[in-house]
Structure formats: structure tokens, C-alpha cells
Amino acid sequence: MVTYILRRVMLMVPTIFGIITIAFFTVQFVPGGPVERMIAQLQGHNVAATARFSGGGGASGDLAGGGGTSSAQAAGETSLYRGAQGMDPELISELETMFGMDKPLLVRYGHMLFDYVRFDLGESFYRNISVIDLVLEKMPVSISLGLWSTLIIYLISIPLGIRKAVRDGTPFDLWTSAAVFIGYAIPSFLFAILLIVLFAGGRFLDLFPLRGLLSDSWQDMAWWEVTLDYLWHMCLPVLSMVISGFAGLTMLTKNSFMDEIGKQYVLTARAKGLTENQVLYGHVFRNAMLIVIAGFPSAFLAIFFTGSLLIEVIFSLDGLGLLGYESVINRDYPVVLGTLYMFSLLGLAMTLIRDLMYVWVDPRIDFEARG
């Protein structure tokens, strides 16, 4: 197993290299790069980015990308930057230097790779903070939403799916299936709005807060009060994500168990006089849970990275989902590429953890023997 883990870790290197390379060269062709956005801001146009232009500093150029030209081109009669015609070429050159566009494309790419090997993700174009610090700052929100939502979904779905498989075709199975699919049909953001209207001061009750992970006065609280305050703030966002997230896993668990229950070894175990629980959890569970475990990394990553975006906006939670969206809109390429790098590493690590969980659930699986 150690050999397999080492082989998988070594394969992560070219995978990460390919992802970052494709992403870097893709953003070169995205219109409306950071220089063009700064030009639009200087000309008084309304842009989403809140850039700070102060001489020649304030942005990291090594990770820059997107639609730039050289200072020599900008100094000519015709500029390749949209909206730059008639502007002082020295100002265009200064903007290029600030965002790192004065360097050749391959030089910027080489600097990015060298920095990423050292886990130096650069500095945001529009915030006076490094990308790694920015990600760590937003991480608690996304971890809270992703971890609690995934945990609750699995705690609900697995027992419910097993129960539905055992009582297939009964009124319990039919009613729970109806409830599951109704929950699945309701988008999480719509359910979040409904929760706000009902329980967060919308029109009826005002029981839950609508902003942040903690109250403003959390520093004056005891540790147990901080814990309760945190759970109080997390209640509605997590509930809105859980309600539409457990339907697929519930039906997957049910179908997996039903498929195993009909196999010959289950009939043999029952013929030996084993109780239903011994058959179900001693024999069926190990085989049926393999497909459920296989979906864990993708389920966690979906909630952790993308599923929480609208929830973060609705409940004013400043997490990674909102950060990634804003960085793409604002063409903050160091943040875009840096977060993609971190997400890719985490995704590959979760895939490796999935394989290790396979072995833990069923020791008969030997990945080293596959080759």
C-alpha cells in the first residue's frame, strides 16, 4: 500500500502541472484583463474591481495573465488595450509594470511555476494581501459549510437508504421517497430564502442571524458561548444546503444495498441462521458501502467549492466560493490561479483518501496488485 500511495503522490505532480498550465495560458485570451480594467477605472467607467493605483506598486506581477501588450506597443500610435487610445504611453507602461505585463509570457509562466513549487501564490491585484493569506482567511467559512453539510448529509442518507432498502415497497419507502425528491427539487438558494422569511426576521420569526460565523461580541464570550454562537450562525446556511443534498446519496445507498441483498451470499448467510442485522451489517454493509464511499470526495468538493456560492451571498458569509467568483469577475489572476492550485491539490488528496477508505471498508481490495 505504501508503494501505491507513493505512486499516486508522484502522479499528482504532472496532473497539477497540466491543470495550472492550461489555466495560465487560457487566461491570456480572456478579454478585459487587469490593465484594461484599470484603464476603464481611470477613465471613470464603472468596473467591479476595486483596484488601488498608487505609483508602481500594489500588485503581484509574476502570476499575471490576460490580454496584455508590451510597453513598446502601448507607446505606439495605436494601443491594443481597449479604451487606451489617447492615453499617455508612460501611464500604460506603468500599469503594465504594476501588473507584471511588461514581462514576456513565458517568463511570467516560469516565475509562476517556481513560486508555486515554494507555495508562494503571489499577491492579489486588488487587495493588499497575499493569496495564501486570503485563502486561509476565507477557509473557515467554506470548511464550516462543507464539513457540516457533508457530515449531516451522510448521517441522514446512509441510515435512511439502508432502511428504505430493507423496507422496499412499503408505505415507509414510498413516503420517504416522496419527501426525498421534493427536497431534491427545491434549489438550496430558494430554500435558504424560505428559511430567512420564516426564521430570520423576514416576515415571521426572528430567531437566527443573517451575517458571519460569529457575533460581533464573540471575543467577550466564554468558549462554550462562542461554540453555541457559532452553531447558531451555521444553522440556517447548513440546513439550506442539506435539504437538497441528501436525495441522491439516499437513493444511491438504497440501490446499492438492494443490489447486494439479492446476491447468493446473503441467502447463504440467512440459511446459516444469522439474524437480519448480522446479515445486513456483517456482510452486506461492507460491499454495499463501496459505491457510497466512492462518491464522498466529489460530494465534499462540490459543496466545499461550488455549492456554497449562493448560500454565502444570501447569508453574507465571506468564503472561498464568493472569493473565487469575485476574482474571476475582477480578473484578479493571482487569486484565480492560486485558488485553482489549492483546490486541485485538495481534490487529488481527497481522491487518494477515497482509495484508502476503500481498503479500510474492504481489506480484500489491493490497489498494488492491479498493475
Coordinates of C-alpha atoms in Angstrom, one line a residue:
M1 CA 0.0 0.0 0.0
V2 CA 2.9 2.3 0.7
T3 CA 4.1 1.9 -2.9
Y4 CA 0.7 2.7 -4.2
I5 CA 0.5 5.9 -2.1
L6 CA 3.9 7.0 -3.3
R7 CA 3.0 6.3 -6.9
R8 CA -0.2 8.3 -6.6
V9 CA 1.6 11.2 -5.0
M10 CA 4.2 11.2 -7.8
L11 CA 1.3 11.3 -10.3
M12 CA -0.1 14.4 -8.7
V13 CA 2.9 16.4 -9.9
P14 CA 2.2 16.1 -13.7
T15 CA -1.5 16.4 -13.0
I16 CA -1.1 19.7 -11.1
F17 CA 1.4 20.9 -13.8
G18 CA -1.1 20.3 -16.5
I19 CA -4.0 22.0 -14.7
I20 CA -2.1 25.1 -13.9
T21 CA -0.5 25.3 -17.4
I22 CA -3.9 25.1 -19.1
A23 CA -5.4 27.6 -16.7
F24 CA -2.5 30.1 -17.1
F25 CA -2.5 30.1 -20.9
T26 CA -6.3 30.2 -21.0
V27 CA -6.5 33.5 -19.1
Q28 CA -4.2 35.1 -21.6
F29 CA -7.1 35.1 -24.1
V30 CA -9.7 36.3 -21.7
P31 CA -10.8 39.9 -22.7
G32 CA -10.8 42.7 -20.2
G33 CA -7.6 42.0 -18.4
P34 CA -6.3 43.9 -15.3
V35 CA -4.7 46.7 -17.4
E36 CA -7.8 47.3 -19.4
R37 CA -9.9 47.3 -16.2
M38 CA -7.6 49.9 -14.6
I39 CA -7.8 52.0 -17.8
A40 CA -11.6 51.8 -17.5
Q41 CA -11.4 52.9 -13.9
L42 CA -9.1 55.8 -14.6
Q43 CA -11.5 56.9 -17.3
G44 CA -14.4 56.9 -14.9
H45 CA -16.2 53.8 -16.1
N46 CA -17.9 51.6 -13.5
V47 CA -15.9 48.4 -13.1
A48 CA -16.3 45.7 -10.4
A49 CA -12.7 45.6 -9.4
T50 CA -11.6 47.9 -6.6
A51 CA -8.1 48.4 -7.7
R52 CA -5.7 50.6 -5.9
F53 CA -3.3 52.5 -8.2
S54 CA -0.5 54.2 -6.3
G55 CA 2.5 54.7 -8.5
G56 CA 4.1 51.4 -9.4
G57 CA 3.1 49.1 -6.6
G58 CA 0.1 47.2 -5.2
A59 CA 0.0 44.1 -7.3
S60 CA 2.0 41.0 -7.9
G61 CA 3.1 40.6 -11.5
D62 CA 4.5 37.2 -11.6
L63 CA 1.1 35.5 -11.8
A64 CA -0.4 38.0 -14.2
G65 CA -2.3 36.9 -17.2
G66 CA -4.9 38.0 -19.6
G67 CA -4.8 40.1 -22.8
G68 CA -1.8 42.3 -22.2
T69 CA 0.6 44.1 -24.6
S70 CA 4.1 45.2 -24.2
S71 CA 5.0 48.8 -23.2
A72 CA 6.5 49.2 -26.6
Q73 CA 3.2 48.5 -28.2
A74 CA 1.4 50.9 -25.8
A75 CA 3.9 53.6 -26.7
G76 CA 2.9 53.4 -30.4
E77 CA 0.1 55.4 -32.1
T78 CA -2.4 52.5 -31.7
S79 CA -2.8 50.6 -28.4
L80 CA -4.0 47.1 -28.3
Y81 CA -5.8 47.8 -25.0
R82 CA -9.4 48.7 -25.4
G83 CA -10.1 52.3 -24.4
A84 CA -6.4 53.2 -24.2
Q85 CA -6.3 55.3 -27.3
G86 CA -5.1 58.8 -26.5
M87 CA -3.7 57.9 -23.0
D88 CA -0.2 58.7 -22.0
P89 CA 2.1 55.8 -23.1
E90 CA 4.1 56.2 -19.9
L91 CA 1.0 55.6 -17.9
I92 CA 0.2 52.5 -19.9
S93 CA 3.8 51.3 -19.3
E94 CA 3.5 52.0 -15.6
L95 CA 0.2 50.0 -15.5
E96 CA 1.9 47.1 -17.3
T97 CA 4.8 47.1 -14.8
M98 CA 2.4 47.2 -11.9
F99 CA 0.5 44.1 -13.1
G100 CA 3.6 42.4 -14.5
M101 CA 2.6 42.7 -18.1
D102 CA 5.9 44.1 -19.0
K103 CA 7.5 40.7 -18.8
P104 CA 7.3 38.1 -21.7
L105 CA 4.6 35.5 -21.4
L106 CA 7.0 32.6 -20.9
V107 CA 8.9 34.5 -18.2
R108 CA 5.7 35.1 -16.2
Y109 CA 4.8 31.4 -16.6
G110 CA 8.3 30.3 -15.4
H111 CA 8.1 32.6 -12.4
M112 CA 4.6 31.3 -11.5
L113 CA 5.8 27.6 -11.6
F114 CA 8.9 28.5 -9.5
D115 CA 6.7 30.3 -6.9
Y116 CA 4.1 27.6 -6.8
V117 CA 6.7 24.9 -6.0
R118 CA 7.6 27.0 -3.0
F119 CA 3.9 27.5 -2.2
D120 CA 4.2 31.2 -2.9
L121 CA 0.9 32.1 -4.6
G122 CA 1.7 35.7 -5.1
E123 CA -0.4 38.7 -4.0
S124 CA -3.8 39.8 -5.1
F125 CA -4.0 42.6 -7.7
Y126 CA -6.7 44.4 -5.8
R127 CA -6.2 43.6 -2.1
N128 CA -3.1 44.3 -0.1
I129 CA -2.8 40.7 1.0
S130 CA -1.1 37.6 -0.3
V131 CA -3.2 34.9 -2.0
I132 CA -2.3 32.2 0.6
D133 CA -3.3 34.5 3.4
L134 CA -6.5 35.4 1.6
V135 CA -7.4 31.7 1.1
L136 CA -6.7 31.0 4.8
E137 CA -8.8 34.0 5.8
K138 CA -11.8 32.7 3.8
M139 CA -11.2 29.0 4.6
P140 CA -13.2 28.8 7.9
V141 CA -16.4 29.7 6.2
S142 CA -16.1 27.2 3.4
I143 CA -14.9 24.4 5.8
S144 CA -17.8 25.1 8.1
L145 CA -20.3 24.9 5.3
G146 CA -18.7 21.9 3.5
L147 CA -17.8 19.9 6.6
W148 CA -21.1 20.2 8.4
S149 CA -23.2 19.8 5.3
T150 CA -21.4 16.7 4.1
L151 CA -21.4 15.2 7.6
I152 CA -25.1 15.7 8.1
I153 CA -26.0 14.5 4.6
Y154 CA -24.1 11.3 5.1
L155 CA -25.5 10.8 8.6
I156 CA -29.0 11.1 7.2
S157 CA -28.7 9.5 3.9
I158 CA -26.9 6.2 4.8
P159 CA -29.3 5.1 7.6
L160 CA -32.3 6.3 5.6
G161 CA -31.1 4.5 2.4
I162 CA -30.5 1.2 4.4
R163 CA -33.9 1.5 6.0
K164 CA -35.5 2.1 2.6
A165 CA -33.7 -0.9 1.1
V166 CA -34.9 -3.2 3.9
R167 CA -38.5 -2.0 3.7
D168 CA -38.6 -1.6 -0.1
G169 CA -42.1 -1.2 -1.4
T170 CA -43.7 -0.4 2.0
P171 CA -45.5 2.8 2.8
F172 CA -42.4 4.0 4.6
D173 CA -40.4 3.6 1.4
L174 CA -43.0 5.4 -0.7
W175 CA -43.4 8.4 1.7
T176 CA -39.8 8.9 2.3
S177 CA -39.1 8.7 -1.4
A178 CA -41.6 11.5 -2.0
A179 CA -40.1 13.6 0.8
V180 CA -36.6 13.0 -0.6
F181 CA -37.4 14.0 -4.1
I182 CA -39.4 17.1 -3.0
G183 CA -36.3 18.2 -1.1
Y184 CA -34.1 17.5 -4.1
A185 CA -36.4 19.5 -6.4
I186 CA -36.1 22.6 -4.2
P187 CA -32.9 24.6 -5.0
S188 CA -30.7 25.3 -2.0
F189 CA -30.8 29.0 -2.5
L190 CA -34.6 29.0 -2.8
F191 CA -34.9 27.0 0.4
A192 CA -32.4 29.5 2.0
I193 CA -34.7 32.4 1.2
L194 CA -37.6 30.5 2.6
L195 CA -35.7 29.9 5.9
I196 CA -34.9 33.6 6.0
V197 CA -38.5 34.6 5.6
L198 CA -39.7 32.1 8.2
F199 CA -37.0 32.2 10.9
A200 CA -34.6 35.1 10.3
G201 CA -36.7 38.2 10.5
G202 CA -38.2 38.1 7.0
R203 CA -41.9 38.1 7.8
F204 CA -42.5 35.7 10.7
L205 CA -39.9 34.8 13.4
D206 CA -36.6 36.4 14.1
L207 CA -34.6 33.5 15.7
F208 CA -31.4 33.3 13.7
P209 CA -28.7 35.8 12.5
L210 CA -28.0 36.6 8.9
R211 CA -24.4 37.5 8.8
G212 CA -21.0 36.0 9.5
L213 CA -19.8 32.9 11.5
L214 CA -19.9 34.7 14.9
S215 CA -21.5 37.6 16.6
D216 CA -19.5 40.9 16.8
S217 CA -19.1 40.5 20.6
W218 CA -17.7 36.9 20.4
Q219 CA -14.3 37.9 21.9
D220 CA -16.1 38.7 25.2
M221 CA -17.8 35.3 25.3
A222 CA -16.7 32.2 27.1
W223 CA -15.6 29.2 25.0
W224 CA -18.9 27.5 25.3
E225 CA -20.8 30.6 24.4
V226 CA -18.6 31.0 21.3
T227 CA -19.4 27.4 20.3
L228 CA -23.1 27.9 20.7
D229 CA -22.9 31.2 18.9
Y230 CA -21.1 29.5 16.0
L231 CA -23.7 26.8 15.8
W232 CA -26.4 29.4 15.9
H233 CA -25.0 31.2 12.9
M234 CA -24.4 28.0 11.0
C235 CA -27.9 26.5 11.5
L236 CA -29.8 28.1 8.6
P237 CA -26.9 28.0 5.9
V238 CA -26.1 24.4 6.6
L239 CA -29.8 23.4 6.7
S240 CA -30.4 25.1 3.3
M241 CA -27.5 23.1 1.8
V242 CA -28.5 19.8 3.4
I243 CA -32.1 19.8 2.3
S244 CA -31.3 19.4 -1.4
G245 CA -28.1 17.4 -0.9
F246 CA -29.2 14.1 0.6
A247 CA -31.6 12.8 -2.1
G248 CA -29.0 11.4 -4.4
L249 CA -26.9 9.8 -1.7
T250 CA -30.0 8.3 -0.1
M251 CA -31.2 6.6 -3.3
L252 CA -27.6 5.5 -4.1
T253 CA -27.4 3.8 -0.7
K254 CA -30.7 2.2 -1.1
N255 CA -30.0 0.8 -4.6
S256 CA -26.6 -0.4 -3.6
F257 CA -27.9 -2.3 -0.6
M258 CA -30.8 -3.8 -2.7
D259 CA -28.4 -5.0 -5.3
E260 CA -26.3 -6.7 -2.6
I261 CA -29.3 -8.1 -0.7
G262 CA -30.3 -10.1 -3.7
K263 CA -27.0 -11.9 -4.1
Q264 CA -26.3 -15.6 -3.3
Y265 CA -24.0 -15.0 -0.3
V266 CA -26.8 -13.2 1.5
L267 CA -29.2 -16.1 1.0
T268 CA -26.4 -18.4 2.3
A269 CA -25.9 -16.3 5.4
R270 CA -29.6 -16.3 6.2
A271 CA -29.7 -20.1 5.7
K272 CA -27.0 -20.4 8.3
G273 CA -29.3 -18.8 10.9
L274 CA -27.8 -15.4 11.1
T275 CA -30.0 -12.6 12.3
E276 CA -31.1 -9.9 9.8
N277 CA -28.8 -7.3 11.5
Q278 CA -25.8 -9.7 11.3
V279 CA -26.5 -10.3 7.6
L280 CA -27.1 -6.6 6.9
Y281 CA -24.2 -5.1 8.8
G282 CA -21.8 -8.0 8.9
H283 CA -21.9 -9.0 5.2
V284 CA -23.9 -6.6 3.0
F285 CA -22.7 -3.3 4.5
R286 CA -19.0 -3.9 3.5
N287 CA -19.8 -4.5 -0.1
A288 CA -22.7 -2.0 -0.5
M289 CA -20.8 0.9 1.0
L290 CA -18.0 0.8 -1.6
I291 CA -20.0 2.8 -4.2
V292 CA -21.2 5.2 -1.5
I293 CA -17.6 5.9 -0.4
A294 CA -16.6 6.4 -4.0
G295 CA -18.8 9.5 -4.1
F296 CA -17.6 11.1 -0.9
P297 CA -14.7 13.2 -2.4
S298 CA -16.8 14.6 -5.2
A299 CA -19.7 15.3 -2.8
F300 CA -17.4 17.1 -0.4
L301 CA -15.6 19.1 -3.1
A302 CA -18.9 20.1 -4.8
I303 CA -20.2 21.5 -1.5
F304 CA -16.9 22.9 -0.4
F305 CA -16.0 24.8 -3.6
T306 CA -19.1 25.5 -5.7
G307 CA -22.3 24.5 -3.8
S308 CA -21.8 27.2 -1.2
L309 CA -21.5 30.3 -3.5
L310 CA -25.2 31.4 -3.5
I311 CA -25.5 30.4 0.2
E312 CA -22.5 32.6 1.0
V313 CA -24.1 35.5 -0.8
I314 CA -27.5 35.1 0.8
F315 CA -26.2 34.7 4.3
S316 CA -23.4 37.2 3.9
L317 CA -20.7 34.6 4.5
D318 CA -17.4 35.6 3.0
G319 CA -15.9 32.2 2.0
L320 CA -14.0 30.6 -0.9
G321 CA -17.0 30.3 -3.2
L322 CA -17.6 34.1 -3.1
L323 CA -13.8 34.7 -3.3
G324 CA -13.4 32.6 -6.5
Y325 CA -16.4 34.2 -8.2
E326 CA -15.2 37.8 -7.4
S327 CA -11.7 37.0 -8.5
V328 CA -12.9 35.8 -11.9
I329 CA -15.2 38.8 -12.4
N330 CA -12.5 41.2 -11.4
R331 CA -9.7 39.4 -13.4
D332 CA -7.7 39.0 -10.2
Y333 CA -5.5 36.4 -11.9
P334 CA -3.2 35.6 -8.9
V335 CA -6.3 34.7 -6.8
V336 CA -7.8 32.7 -9.7
L337 CA -4.7 30.7 -10.3
G338 CA -3.7 30.4 -6.7
T339 CA -7.1 29.1 -5.6
L340 CA -7.2 26.7 -8.5
Y341 CA -3.8 25.4 -7.4
M342 CA -5.0 24.8 -3.9
F343 CA -8.3 23.3 -5.0
S344 CA -6.6 20.9 -7.3
L345 CA -4.2 19.7 -4.6
L346 CA -7.1 19.2 -2.3
G347 CA -9.1 17.4 -4.9
L348 CA -6.2 15.0 -5.7
A349 CA -5.7 14.4 -2.0
M350 CA -9.4 13.6 -1.5
T351 CA -9.2 11.1 -4.3
L352 CA -6.3 9.3 -2.6
I353 CA -8.2 9.4 0.7
R354 CA -11.1 7.7 -1.1
D355 CA -8.9 4.8 -2.2
L356 CA -7.6 4.4 1.3
M357 CA -11.2 4.3 2.6
Y358 CA -11.9 1.6 0.0
V359 CA -9.2 -0.6 1.7
W360 CA -10.5 0.3 5.2
V361 CA -14.0 -0.8 4.3
D362 CA -13.0 -3.9 2.4
P363 CA -9.4 -5.2 3.1
R364 CA -9.7 -7.6 0.2
I365 CA -9.0 -4.6 -2.2
D366 CA -5.4 -4.4 -3.1
F367 CA -4.5 -1.5 -5.4
E368 CA -0.9 -2.6 -5.7
A369 CA -1.9 -5.8 -7.3
R370 CA -3.8 -4.1 -10.1
G371 CA -0.6 -3.5 -12.1

